[in-house]
Structures are given as structure tokens and as C-alpha cells.
Tab-separated table of C-alpha atoms and ligand atoms in Angstrom:
chain	number	residue	atom	x	y	z
A	43	MET	CA	0.000	0.000	0.000
A	44	ALA	CA	3.015	2.298	0.289
A	45	VAL	CA	3.471	4.908	-2.435
A	46	GLU	CA	6.322	7.204	-3.347
A	47	PHE	CA	5.623	10.897	-3.892
A	48	CYS	CA	8.299	13.521	-4.652
A	49	GLY	CA	10.918	11.273	-3.084
A	50	LEU	CA	8.799	10.867	0.071
A	51	ARG	CA	7.513	7.491	1.219
A	52	LEU	CA	3.836	7.397	2.189
A	53	LYS	CA	2.874	4.250	4.125
A	54	ASN	CA	-0.476	4.320	2.314
A	55	PRO	CA	-1.966	6.739	-0.260
A	56	PHE	CA	-4.241	8.542	2.238
A	57	LEU	CA	-3.539	12.080	3.475
A	58	LEU	CA	-5.727	14.527	5.335
A	59	ALA	CA	-6.509	17.584	3.183
A	60	SER	CA	-5.934	21.102	4.474
A	61	ALA	CA	-9.263	21.627	6.254
A	62	PRO	CA	-10.799	21.621	9.770
A	63	PRO	CA	-9.478	18.080	10.542
A	64	THR	CA	-5.950	19.575	10.418
A	65	THR	CA	-6.665	22.660	12.522
A	66	THR	CA	-4.163	21.763	15.289
A	67	GLY	CA	-1.208	19.466	15.903
A	68	GLU	CA	-3.212	17.556	18.497
A	69	MET	CA	-5.864	16.750	15.868
A	70	ILE	CA	-3.250	15.645	13.330
A	71	ALA	CA	-1.661	13.376	15.971
A	72	ARG	CA	-5.011	11.676	16.605
A	73	ALA	CA	-5.408	11.157	12.844
A	74	PHE	CA	-1.928	9.623	12.611
A	75	ASP	CA	-2.838	7.266	15.462
A	76	GLN	CA	-5.748	6.022	13.350
A	77	GLY	CA	-3.514	5.289	10.344
A	78	TRP	CA	-3.395	8.340	8.065
A	79	ALA	CA	-0.089	8.358	6.173
A	80	GLY	CA	0.198	12.125	6.163
A	81	ALA	CA	-1.546	15.437	6.617
A	82	VAL	CA	-1.650	18.857	5.017
A	83	THR	CA	-2.065	21.508	7.691
A	84	LYS	CA	-4.858	24.049	7.588
A	85	SER	CA	-3.345	26.887	5.480
A	86	LEU	CA	-0.729	28.733	7.563
A	87	LYS	CA	0.134	32.444	7.375
A	88	LEU	CA	2.320	35.132	8.871
A	89	ASP	CA	0.901	36.678	12.047
A	90	SER	CA	0.783	40.067	10.292
A	91	LEU	CA	-2.090	38.774	8.126
A	92	ALA	CA	-5.226	39.170	10.259
A	93	ILE	CA	-7.893	36.499	9.833
A	94	GLU	CA	-11.370	36.810	11.307
A	95	ASP	CA	-13.808	33.969	10.637
A	96	VAL	CA	-17.592	34.368	10.504
A	97	THR	CA	-20.289	32.158	12.021
A	98	PRO	CA	-21.922	30.011	10.871
A	99	ARG	CA	-19.701	29.136	7.925
A	100	LEU	CA	-21.029	25.846	6.531
A	101	ALA	CA	-24.136	24.850	4.578
A	102	VAL	CA	-24.956	21.479	3.050
A	103	LEU	CA	-26.805	20.002	0.110
A	104	ARG	CA	-28.721	16.759	0.794
A	105	ASP	CA	-30.178	14.110	-1.497
A	106	ASN	CA	-33.755	12.915	-1.100
A	107	ARG	CA	-32.606	10.311	1.432
A	108	ASN	CA	-31.172	13.113	3.577
A	109	ARG	CA	-27.541	12.182	2.912
A	110	ILE	CA	-25.090	15.053	2.550
A	111	VAL	CA	-23.860	15.157	-1.050
A	112	ALA	CA	-22.023	18.476	-0.871
A	113	MET	CA	-20.852	21.020	1.657
A	114	GLY	CA	-20.272	24.715	1.061
A	115	ASN	CA	-17.879	26.536	3.367
A	116	ILE	CA	-16.845	30.139	3.833
A	117	GLU	CA	-14.098	29.369	6.345
A	118	LEU	CA	-10.846	31.279	5.995
A	119	ILE	CA	-7.313	30.020	6.704
A	120	THR	CA	-5.745	29.371	10.129
A	121	ARG	CA	-6.224	31.952	12.859
A	122	ARG	CA	-3.453	30.468	14.997
A	123	PRO	CA	-0.006	32.101	15.476
A	124	LEU	CA	2.816	30.729	13.320
A	125	ALA	CA	5.115	30.137	16.308
A	126	VAL	CA	2.478	27.915	17.925
A	127	TRP	CA	2.165	25.937	14.704
A	128	ILE	CA	5.930	25.529	14.413
A	129	GLU	CA	6.134	24.065	17.927
A	130	GLU	CA	3.312	21.642	17.095
A	131	LEU	CA	4.942	20.618	13.807
A	132	LYS	CA	8.224	19.918	15.638
A	133	THR	CA	6.400	17.696	18.126
A	134	LEU	CA	4.536	15.871	15.360
A	135	LYS	CA	7.732	15.216	13.394
A	136	LYS	CA	9.412	13.820	16.497
A	137	SER	CA	6.452	11.642	17.528
A	138	TYR	CA	5.538	10.391	14.037
A	139	PRO	CA	8.786	10.138	12.034
A	140	ASP	CA	7.206	7.799	9.462
A	141	ARG	CA	4.329	10.168	8.583
A	142	ILE	CA	4.407	12.886	5.938
A	143	LEU	CA	3.716	16.406	7.157
A	144	ILE	CA	2.897	19.048	4.575
A	145	ALA	CA	2.491	22.705	5.530
A	146	SER	CA	-0.118	24.529	3.493
A	147	MET	CA	0.768	28.210	3.167
A	148	MET	CA	-0.916	31.406	2.035
A	149	ALA	CA	0.312	35.000	1.902
A	150	LEU	CA	-0.214	38.278	0.095
A	151	SER	CA	1.594	38.538	-3.265
A	152	VAL	CA	4.706	39.828	-1.494
A	153	LYS	CA	7.970	37.998	-2.154
A	154	GLU	CA	9.355	38.532	1.357
A	155	ASP	CA	6.185	37.092	2.945
A	156	TRP	CA	6.190	33.896	0.878
A	157	GLN	CA	9.904	33.419	1.424
A	158	GLU	CA	9.661	34.060	5.171
A	159	LEU	CA	6.897	31.445	5.494
A	160	THR	CA	8.966	28.979	3.467
A	161	VAL	CA	12.126	29.498	5.496
A	162	ARG	CA	10.368	29.341	8.862
A	163	LEU	CA	8.332	26.227	8.062
A	164	GLN	CA	10.493	24.023	5.892
A	165	ASP	CA	12.732	22.608	8.633
A	166	HIS	CA	9.696	21.138	10.370
A	167	VAL	CA	7.782	19.561	7.473
A	168	ASP	CA	8.380	17.195	4.554
A	169	ALA	CA	6.856	19.435	1.889
A	170	LEU	CA	5.039	22.710	1.340
A	171	GLU	CA	1.674	23.146	-0.371
A	172	LEU	CA	0.924	26.604	-1.783
A	173	ASN	CA	-2.755	27.476	-1.467
A	174	PHE	CA	-3.440	29.327	-4.731
A	175	SER	CA	-6.999	28.121	-4.766
A	176	CYS	CA	-9.300	29.106	-1.879
A	177	PRO	CA	-12.387	30.570	-3.632
A	178	HIS	CA	-13.897	32.636	-0.814
A	179	GLY	CA	-12.797	35.624	1.234
A	180	MET	CA	-9.120	35.430	0.343
A	181	PRO	CA	-9.405	36.204	-3.439
A	182	GLU	CA	-10.961	39.570	-2.561
A	183	HIS	CA	-7.544	40.397	-1.074
A	184	GLY	CA	-5.492	39.027	-3.972
A	185	MET	CA	-4.855	35.625	-2.361
A	186	GLY	CA	-6.072	32.042	-2.884
A	187	MET	CA	-7.969	31.594	-6.129
A	188	ALA	CA	-6.953	35.096	-7.301
A	189	VAL	CA	-3.439	33.664	-7.695
A	190	GLY	CA	-4.438	30.301	-9.149
A	191	GLN	CA	-6.654	31.853	-11.812
A	192	ASP	CA	-3.671	33.657	-13.319
A	193	PRO	CA	-0.834	31.586	-14.793
A	194	SER	CA	1.683	34.438	-14.576
A	195	ILE	CA	1.054	35.199	-10.874
A	196	THR	CA	1.054	31.445	-10.184
A	197	GLY	CA	4.454	31.131	-11.843
A	198	MET	CA	5.828	34.223	-10.116
A	199	ILE	CA	4.954	33.127	-6.565
A	200	THR	CA	6.001	29.527	-7.199
A	201	ALA	CA	9.407	30.799	-8.348
A	202	TRP	CA	9.744	32.984	-5.203
A	203	VAL	CA	9.117	29.960	-3.002
A	204	LYS	CA	11.398	27.690	-5.034
A	205	GLU	CA	14.221	30.235	-4.723
A	206	VAL	CA	14.522	29.421	-1.000
A	207	ALA	CA	12.793	26.040	-0.626
A	208	ARG	CA	14.787	22.932	0.275
A	209	VAL	CA	11.752	20.616	0.500
A	210	PRO	CA	9.321	19.675	-2.299
A	211	VAL	CA	6.916	22.455	-3.263
A	212	ILE	CA	3.372	21.475	-4.264
A	213	VAL	CA	0.970	23.959	-5.865
A	214	LYS	CA	-2.714	23.468	-5.016
A	215	LEU	CA	-4.879	24.333	-8.015
A	216	THR	CA	-8.381	25.754	-8.300
A	217	PRO	CA	-11.022	24.125	-10.506
A	218	ASN	CA	-12.596	27.573	-10.951
A	219	VAL	CA	-10.868	28.357	-14.250
A	220	ALA	CA	-11.846	27.931	-17.891
A	221	ASP	CA	-8.768	25.758	-18.469
A	222	ILE	CA	-6.672	24.323	-15.649
A	223	VAL	CA	-3.797	23.269	-17.929
A	224	PRO	CA	-2.085	26.678	-18.438
A	225	VAL	CA	-2.034	27.241	-14.657
A	226	ALA	CA	-0.682	23.742	-14.009
A	227	ARG	CA	2.029	24.266	-16.631
A	228	ALA	CA	2.949	27.689	-15.224
A	229	ALA	CA	3.431	26.179	-11.766
A	230	ARG	CA	5.566	23.325	-13.078
A	231	ASP	CA	7.590	25.602	-15.375
A	232	ALA	CA	8.348	27.777	-12.337
A	233	GLY	CA	9.709	24.729	-10.531
A	234	ALA	CA	6.779	23.241	-8.602
A	235	ASP	CA	7.683	19.649	-7.755
A	236	ALA	CA	4.063	18.505	-7.776
A	237	LEU	CA	0.472	19.698	-8.013
A	238	THR	CA	-2.621	19.147	-5.890
A	239	ALA	CA	-6.024	19.230	-7.575
A	240	VAL	CA	-8.550	20.438	-6.514
A	241	ASN	CA	-9.587	23.018	-3.975
A	242	THR	CA	-13.301	23.712	-3.576
A	243	VAL	CA	-15.693	24.681	-6.381
A	244	ALA	CA	-17.066	28.244	-6.203
A	245	SER	CA	-20.770	27.978	-5.422
A	246	LEU	CA	-23.911	29.317	-3.823
A	247	VAL	CA	-25.234	26.440	-1.725
A	248	GLY	CA	-28.857	27.560	-1.586
A	249	VAL	CA	-31.404	30.109	-0.451
A	250	ASP	CA	-33.593	29.746	2.657
A	251	LEU	CA	-37.024	30.222	1.107
A	252	GLU	CA	-38.540	31.265	4.436
A	253	THR	CA	-36.157	34.147	5.103
A	254	LEU	CA	-34.634	34.521	1.598
A	255	ASP	CA	-31.187	34.380	3.220
A	256	PRO	CA	-28.454	33.047	0.893
A	257	LEU	CA	-26.802	29.999	2.517
A	258	PRO	CA	-24.701	29.839	4.590
A	259	ALA	CA	-26.187	33.035	6.046
A	260	VAL	CA	-24.245	35.299	8.374
A	261	ALA	CA	-26.697	37.692	10.021
A	262	GLY	CA	-28.884	37.544	6.928
A	263	ARG	CA	-26.132	37.969	4.318
A	264	GLY	CA	-24.352	35.403	2.178
A	265	THR	CA	-21.338	35.080	-0.086
A	266	TRP	CA	-19.856	32.571	-2.531
A	267	ALA	CA	-18.931	29.337	-0.809
A	268	GLY	CA	-16.361	26.654	-1.614
A	269	LEU	CA	-18.184	23.431	-2.465
A	270	SER	CA	-16.669	20.110	-1.373
A	271	GLY	CA	-17.857	16.546	-0.801
A	272	PRO	CA	-19.190	13.776	-3.092
A	273	ALA	CA	-20.841	16.103	-5.639
A	274	ILE	CA	-17.500	17.609	-6.702
A	275	LYS	CA	-15.711	14.308	-7.361
A	276	PRO	CA	-16.365	14.405	-11.137
A	277	VAL	CA	-14.865	17.916	-11.284
A	278	GLY	CA	-11.824	16.796	-9.304
A	279	LEU	CA	-11.328	13.687	-11.434
A	280	ARG	CA	-11.459	15.729	-14.618
A	281	CYS	CA	-8.940	18.239	-13.276
A	282	VAL	CA	-6.530	15.559	-12.024
A	283	ALA	CA	-6.702	13.730	-15.353
A	284	GLN	CA	-6.092	16.912	-17.358
A	285	VAL	CA	-3.224	17.988	-15.123
A	286	ALA	CA	-1.634	14.524	-15.145
A	287	GLN	CA	-1.884	14.295	-18.930
A	288	ALA	CA	-0.539	17.807	-19.489
A	289	THR	CA	2.349	17.751	-17.030
A	290	GLY	CA	3.099	14.053	-16.586
A	291	GLY	CA	4.218	15.046	-13.112
A	292	PRO	CA	3.173	13.912	-9.664
A	293	VAL	CA	-0.354	14.924	-8.681
A	294	LEU	CA	-2.240	14.636	-5.395
A	295	GLY	CA	-5.968	14.100	-5.973
A	296	VAL	CA	-8.604	15.669	-3.736
A	297	GLY	CA	-12.306	16.433	-3.991
A	298	GLY	CA	-15.254	14.350	-2.860
A	299	ILE	CA	-13.366	11.236	-1.783
A	300	SER	CA	-15.327	9.283	0.801
A	301	SER	CA	-14.679	5.647	-0.135
A	302	TRP	CA	-11.798	3.491	-1.348
A	303	ARG	CA	-13.486	3.407	-4.755
A	304	ASP	CA	-13.291	7.198	-5.036
A	305	ALA	CA	-9.607	7.039	-4.110
A	306	ALA	CA	-8.925	4.266	-6.632
A	307	GLU	CA	-10.604	6.277	-9.384
A	308	TYR	CA	-8.426	9.306	-8.604
A	309	MET	CA	-5.338	7.099	-8.714
A	310	ALA	CA	-6.408	5.518	-11.999
A	311	VAL	CA	-6.489	8.979	-13.607
A	312	GLY	CA	-3.068	9.963	-12.324
A	313	ALA	CA	-3.146	10.807	-8.597
A	314	ARG	CA	-0.125	9.288	-6.814
A	315	ALA	CA	-1.924	9.745	-3.497
A	316	VAL	CA	-5.154	11.345	-2.335
A	317	GLN	CA	-6.305	13.851	0.249
A	318	VAL	CA	-9.599	13.732	2.133
A	319	GLY	CA	-11.390	16.632	3.821
A	320	THR	CA	-15.187	16.645	3.977
A	321	ALA	CA	-15.603	12.889	4.500
A	322	VAL	CA	-13.432	13.140	7.629
A	323	MET	CA	-15.435	16.139	8.850
A	324	LEU	CA	-18.613	14.078	8.518
A	325	LYS	CA	-17.407	10.629	9.635
A	326	GLY	CA	-14.178	11.118	11.592
A	327	TYR	CA	-10.562	9.996	11.204
A	328	GLY	CA	-11.591	6.337	11.567
A	329	ILE	CA	-12.666	6.094	7.913
A	330	VAL	CA	-9.027	5.546	6.991
A	331	GLY	CA	-9.370	1.897	8.089
A	332	ALA	CA	-12.073	1.139	5.510
A	333	LEU	CA	-10.241	3.176	2.862
A	334	GLY	CA	-7.093	1.100	3.351
A	335	GLU	CA	-8.801	-2.279	3.543
A	336	GLY	CA	-10.960	-1.581	0.498
A	337	LEU	CA	-8.081	-0.358	-1.643
A	338	ALA	CA	-5.822	-3.249	-0.596
A	339	GLY	CA	-8.549	-5.746	-1.497
A	340	TYR	CA	-9.082	-4.131	-4.891
A	341	LEU	CA	-5.355	-4.064	-5.700
A	342	ALA	CA	-5.044	-7.753	-4.792
A	343	GLU	CA	-8.137	-8.737	-6.762
A	344	LYS	CA	-6.923	-6.888	-9.850
A	345	GLY	CA	-3.391	-8.223	-9.535
A	346	PHE	CA	-1.652	-4.869	-9.014
A	347	ALA	CA	1.653	-5.496	-7.270
A	348	SER	CA	1.499	-2.122	-5.507
A	349	ALA	CA	-0.722	0.943	-5.165
A	350	GLY	CA	1.683	2.789	-7.460
A	351	ASP	CA	0.844	0.348	-10.271
A	352	LEU	CA	-2.701	1.690	-10.407
A	353	VAL	CA	-1.578	5.288	-10.914
A	354	GLY	CA	-2.558	6.647	-14.336
A	355	ARG	CA	-3.845	3.318	-15.681
A	356	ALA	CA	-7.015	4.922	-17.113
A	357	LEU	CA	-5.243	7.972	-18.546
A	358	PRO	CA	-4.356	6.586	-22.008
A	359	ARG	CA	-8.073	5.979	-22.573
A	360	LEU	CA	-9.026	9.614	-21.946
A	361	GLY	CA	-9.000	12.224	-24.665
A	362	ALA	CA	-10.980	14.288	-27.136
A	363	HIS	CA	-14.575	13.558	-28.133
A	364	ASP	CA	-13.412	13.239	-31.744
A	365	ASP	CA	-11.294	10.253	-30.722
A	366	LEU	CA	-14.340	8.249	-29.566
A	367	SER	CA	-15.491	5.357	-31.754
A	368	ARG	CA	-18.328	5.937	-34.209
A	369	THR	CA	-18.355	2.297	-35.259
A	370	SER	CA	-18.970	0.701	-31.853
A	371	ARG	CA	-22.701	1.114	-31.186
A	372	VAL	CA	-25.098	-0.336	-28.623
A	373	VAL	CA	-28.830	-0.607	-28.064
A	374	PHE	CA	-30.399	-1.518	-24.736
A	375	ARG	CA	-32.385	-4.555	-23.680
A	376	ILE	CA	-34.605	-5.289	-20.646
A	377	ASP	CA	-34.216	-8.509	-18.672
A	378	PRO	CA	-37.827	-9.681	-18.139
A	379	GLU	CA	-36.718	-11.975	-15.291
A	380	THR	CA	-35.584	-9.142	-13.022
A	381	CYS	CA	-37.829	-6.268	-14.210
A	382	ASN	CA	-40.231	-5.128	-11.471
A	383	ARG	CA	-42.571	-3.429	-13.991
A	384	CYS	CA	-42.220	0.005	-12.378
A	385	GLN	CA	-42.368	1.731	-15.803
A	386	ALA	CA	-39.697	4.303	-14.875
A	387	CYS	CA	-37.824	3.503	-18.090
A	388	VAL	CA	-40.948	4.055	-20.200
A	389	THR	CA	-41.419	7.589	-18.905
A	390	ALA	CA	-37.735	8.450	-19.215
A	391	CYS	CA	-37.421	7.205	-22.788
A	392	ARG	CA	-40.711	8.824	-23.809
A	393	ASP	CA	-39.991	12.321	-22.429
A	394	GLY	CA	-36.196	12.355	-22.193
A	395	ALA	CA	-35.017	10.220	-25.076
A	396	TYR	CA	-36.264	8.588	-28.285
A	397	GLN	CA	-39.688	6.977	-27.565
A	398	ALA	CA	-38.268	3.470	-28.006
A	399	ILE	CA	-39.890	1.799	-24.978
A	400	SER	CA	-43.506	0.745	-24.890
A	401	GLY	CA	-45.136	-0.564	-21.757
A	402	GLU	CA	-48.479	-1.067	-20.088
A	403	LYS	CA	-49.057	-0.762	-16.350
A	404	GLY	CA	-48.238	-4.103	-14.736
A	405	ALA	CA	-46.348	-5.484	-17.763
A	406	VAL	CA	-42.653	-5.768	-18.603
A	407	PRO	CA	-41.847	-2.929	-21.054
A	408	VAL	CA	-40.314	-3.672	-24.438
A	409	ILE	CA	-37.522	-1.760	-26.152
A	410	ALA	CA	-37.863	-1.496	-29.942
A	411	ALA	CA	-34.295	-2.056	-31.130
A	412	ASP	CA	-34.892	-0.098	-34.334
A	413	ARG	CA	-35.965	3.007	-32.362
A	414	CYS	CA	-33.432	2.763	-29.524
A	415	ASP	CA	-30.672	5.344	-30.004
A	416	GLY	CA	-28.429	3.739	-27.365
A	417	CYS	CA	-28.300	6.852	-25.162
A	418	SER	CA	-28.431	4.731	-21.913
A	419	LEU	CA	-30.936	6.912	-20.000
A	420	CYS	CA	-33.276	3.983	-19.263
A	421	SER	CA	-30.472	1.977	-17.637
A	422	HIS	CA	-29.773	4.846	-15.228
A	423	VAL	CA	-33.381	5.365	-14.102
A	424	CYS	CA	-34.047	1.634	-13.695
A	425	PRO	CA	-34.036	0.777	-9.960
A	426	VAL	CA	-32.935	-2.843	-10.569
A	427	PRO	CA	-29.161	-3.183	-11.038
A	428	GLY	CA	-28.277	-4.799	-14.367
A	429	CYS	CA	-31.915	-5.146	-15.499
A	430	ILE	CA	-31.397	-2.854	-18.507
A	431	ALA	CA	-28.101	-3.591	-20.237
A	432	PRO	CA	-26.427	-2.654	-23.527
A	433	ARG	CA	-25.844	-5.043	-26.381
A	434	PRO	CA	-23.628	-4.304	-29.360
A	435	VAL	CA	-25.076	-3.717	-32.814
A	436	SER	CA	-23.200	-3.186	-36.056
A	437	ALA	CA	-22.944	0.453	-37.182
B	284	FMN	C1	-14.366	23.821	5.955
B	284	FMN	C2	-13.239	23.677	4.968
B	284	FMN	C3	-12.067	24.415	5.138
B	284	FMN	C4	-11.026	24.309	4.211
B	284	FMN	N1	-9.874	25.017	4.409
B	284	FMN	C5	-8.846	24.906	3.525
B	284	FMN	C6	-7.605	25.568	3.754
B	284	FMN	O1	-7.388	26.227	4.764
B	284	FMN	N2	-6.637	25.440	2.807
B	284	FMN	C7	-6.809	24.684	1.668
B	284	FMN	O2	-5.890	24.586	0.839
B	284	FMN	N3	-7.968	24.024	1.446
B	284	FMN	C8	-8.982	24.113	2.345
B	284	FMN	N4	-10.141	23.412	2.127
B	284	FMN	C9	-10.303	22.623	0.886
B	284	FMN	C10	-9.927	21.143	1.083
B	284	FMN	O3	-8.562	20.994	1.375
B	284	FMN	C11	-10.247	20.320	-0.188
B	284	FMN	O4	-9.456	20.794	-1.263
B	284	FMN	C12	-11.713	20.394	-0.589
B	284	FMN	O5	-12.550	20.439	0.536
B	284	FMN	C13	-12.132	19.218	-1.469
B	284	FMN	O6	-11.927	17.976	-0.820
B	284	FMN	P1	-13.098	17.191	0.004
B	284	FMN	O7	-14.268	17.059	-0.905
B	284	FMN	O8	-12.458	15.900	0.400
B	284	FMN	O9	-13.407	18.049	1.195
B	284	FMN	C14	-11.175	23.466	3.078
B	284	FMN	C15	-12.340	22.704	2.934
B	284	FMN	C16	-13.358	22.783	3.866
B	284	FMN	C17	-14.597	21.941	3.674
B	285	SF4	S1	-31.102	3.692	-24.532
B	285	SF4	FE1	-32.161	5.661	-24.711
B	285	SF4	S2	-33.316	5.474	-26.613
B	285	SF4	FE2	-32.709	3.401	-26.051
B	285	SF4	S3	-34.447	2.621	-24.910
B	285	SF4	FE3	-33.024	3.477	-23.409
B	285	SF4	S4	-33.714	5.602	-23.115
B	285	SF4	FE4	-34.688	4.835	-24.970
B	286	SF4	S1	-37.215	0.744	-15.077
B	286	SF4	FE1	-36.314	-1.303	-14.926
B	286	SF4	S2	-37.594	-2.358	-13.443
B	286	SF4	FE2	-38.730	-0.541	-14.069
B	286	SF4	S3	-40.009	-1.282	-15.763
B	286	SF4	FE3	-38.146	-0.484	-16.677
B	286	SF4	S4	-36.844	-2.279	-16.868
B	286	SF4	FE4	-38.447	-2.823	-15.454
């Protein structure tokens, strides 16, 4: 389960993301006790940068079974003094020599500030992660996403840090750009040793229809929130794949990981290791046990000799729409043995597809192969796994 990243050995591919679960050294120590291979601190800063958080600062999106599918936050970076952090990092390094400690950092676009943070922190951590990607609060002051949306500023600050850094420097990217590739390239061209993708997705979580407060609401007012959790996984996967393809370099994947399957998917599209934030906030550090067991079982079942062997395996199959086959075509078929006659597929195909399914209440519907356009909608609305399946037809 061990993986290598920027010359560092991770005992498994699971790191805590920079988020509330890494707010203090004591919290990180408890996470290490449960088995996390490493942690990225909550973003650290110079004491001269004043940070004042608001309350409340979280809002969630639920599915119709009341499960949280996304979380929007308007939390800022650490409020704790740098000297306190440095003492805690020293203690962590001494107590957990086999774990990887990464200091996340943020500063104004001032060379001396970035270099001071680098110099003061690097003796106590294994790597530095530059937060060029927080989408709320900080961009209004030229920090976070304001940096990561501009390839030239990204390159400039990365180069400042690299000028004095003696540990690997990782740039954390924002998904809130039209094209993530130029920013990723700018960071690597300026010397970044690796990239992390992604920070949260800029969002408005909702509106309270009783009060008309935007959510999360602070004394009746709202702002743009950073969305995290399961709903952003497809955005994170896309970004990691694009960055891995464009740079070929090491990438840490983050965004919506809550199961070993999510982690394995990130690794298959190029993440050497993964970070987890929201899932730990919701379920606690203990989820690392199931993540590890699940991934180990999958690797063994698939015959991968190590976790590293999975990295990037799906990447060669990803590319432009024009490269997709026009000769391989499918139509869909219903298995009458398992169909429960709910008619969900009939409605979906009638109003959302190509009117290929006919069905009467209480009967198994029938798909007319000559009308089916192979779009797959019926198979997604069907509540019975595997009941509607594709079959190949000649083009
Ligand atoms: C409440 C909260 C606070 C966060 N604070 C930071 C931060 O200080 N620095 C940072 O780089 N990312 C921060 N993040 C972003 C996470 O590190 C991560 O990129 C994002 O949440 C997506 O991963 P997830 O879906 O596993 O949470 C924060 C996320 C949350 C939910
Ligand atoms: S694949 Fe699309 S067109 Fe074909 S039956 Fe299903 S919903 Fe209708
Ligand atoms: S949605 Fe699935 S279970 Fe329901 S009628 Fe169609 S095939 Fe049968």
C-alpha cells in the first residue's frame, strides 16, 4: 500500500486535506494514530495577516434520502499564530517520524512574505503546499484563487518559493478556471515539484425560502462558498486527469473522496496519493481503516503489485470527443426476469429520449431495437441493477 511521492515514502496513499481536521497538531496526531499516512495543515500564514472567521460558515446540500452530497464553506485560513504551529509541527515530526507532514501556506503577493513562510516552516515539514486556490474571502484580497486563476502570478509566486525552498513544493490548483492546464504548466515551469487538484468549487449552496437568506447566512447575508464533498468528485477527477496528462508530473488528488473506490478512481487517472477533507469532517478519522482495507482488497483482486501500479492506468483511454469510436454502437435490452414493472424507463425514454420503450401498467416494457438510439438513460433510471443492459449492434 506504500506509495512514493516527490521522493517521500507514504505508508499508504491517504492524506488529510488542508481543512478543519488539520486545525491543530493535536488533531493531526489523533489522525496519525488512526492510520493516516500524512496530513496537510490548515493553510498557515504570517501573524501580520489578520484572519477573522464568521459564524456560521457551513451549509450542506442533501439528497432525497437526507444524505449530505455536498458542503459549502466560507471558512478562511488558520487563525493560529505561526510560532504555535511551528512548535506543534516539531512535536509531530518527532512523535511520528514515518508520517508525511505538509504545511499549506498562504500569503499576500509579497515575495518577502512567501519566502519568510517557506524558510520558517520548511525545517519542520516534509513538503510545502501553496494554497493558490481558496475561492472565498481570500481572493478579494489578492490571495487564494486570485493567484491560481492567473498563470503568470502562479508562476511568479512559485518561483519565489522555489528560490529558498529545500523541500518539495506542491501547488494546489483551483477548478474555478476555464482551463486548468495553463495554470498547471505555469506552476511546473516555475519549478513546482508537484500539483494538488482540486480546492473547492465556487458555489452558492442555496437560499432559505422562508427568510430569503443566501446559505450559509451570516446575520442575513451570504457570499460565494467553496463546495466540497461527493458532488465535486467528477470535477476533481477531470482536473486531475487533465493535469496529469498535461504535465506528466506527480499529482495529489482531492475532492469528494469518501470511499476506497473514489480514491482508486483518482489514482487511476493519475493521482499518486489522495487527500480527504469533507468525509473526515462528517465521519471522523476512523474512515481511513475502511479506505485502506478496500483499496488493498481491490489491488489484490486486480493483480496490481502495488498501489503505485494503479496510478494513471485509465489515462491513455481519456481524450478528445473526436477520438471516440463511431463504429462501436449499442442498443439496450430489458431482462424480463428481473424487471419489477415500475415503468420508470418508459417515462424516461418517452420524455427524455427517443420513444423506443412501450409498456403497459403491470407489464414488462419492451424496447424497440430499431428506435433505440443507445443513449443509456433507461439503464440509469431503472431501480434494478443490471436489469437494462447494452448489447452491441453493427454500425
Ligand atoms: C471547511 C473547509 C475548510 C477548508 N480550508 C482549507 C484551507 O485552509 N486550505 C486549503 O488549501 N484548502 C482548504 N479546504 C479545501 C480542502 O482541502 C479540499 O481541497 C476540498 O474540501 C475538497 O476535498 P473534500 O471534498 O475531500 O473536502 C477546506 C475545505 C473545507 C470543507
Ligand atoms: S437507450 Fe435511450 S433510446 Fe434506447 S431505450 Fe433506453 S432511453 Fe430509450
Ligand atoms: S425501469 Fe427497470 S424495473 Fe422498471 S419497468 Fe423499466 S426495466 Fe423494469
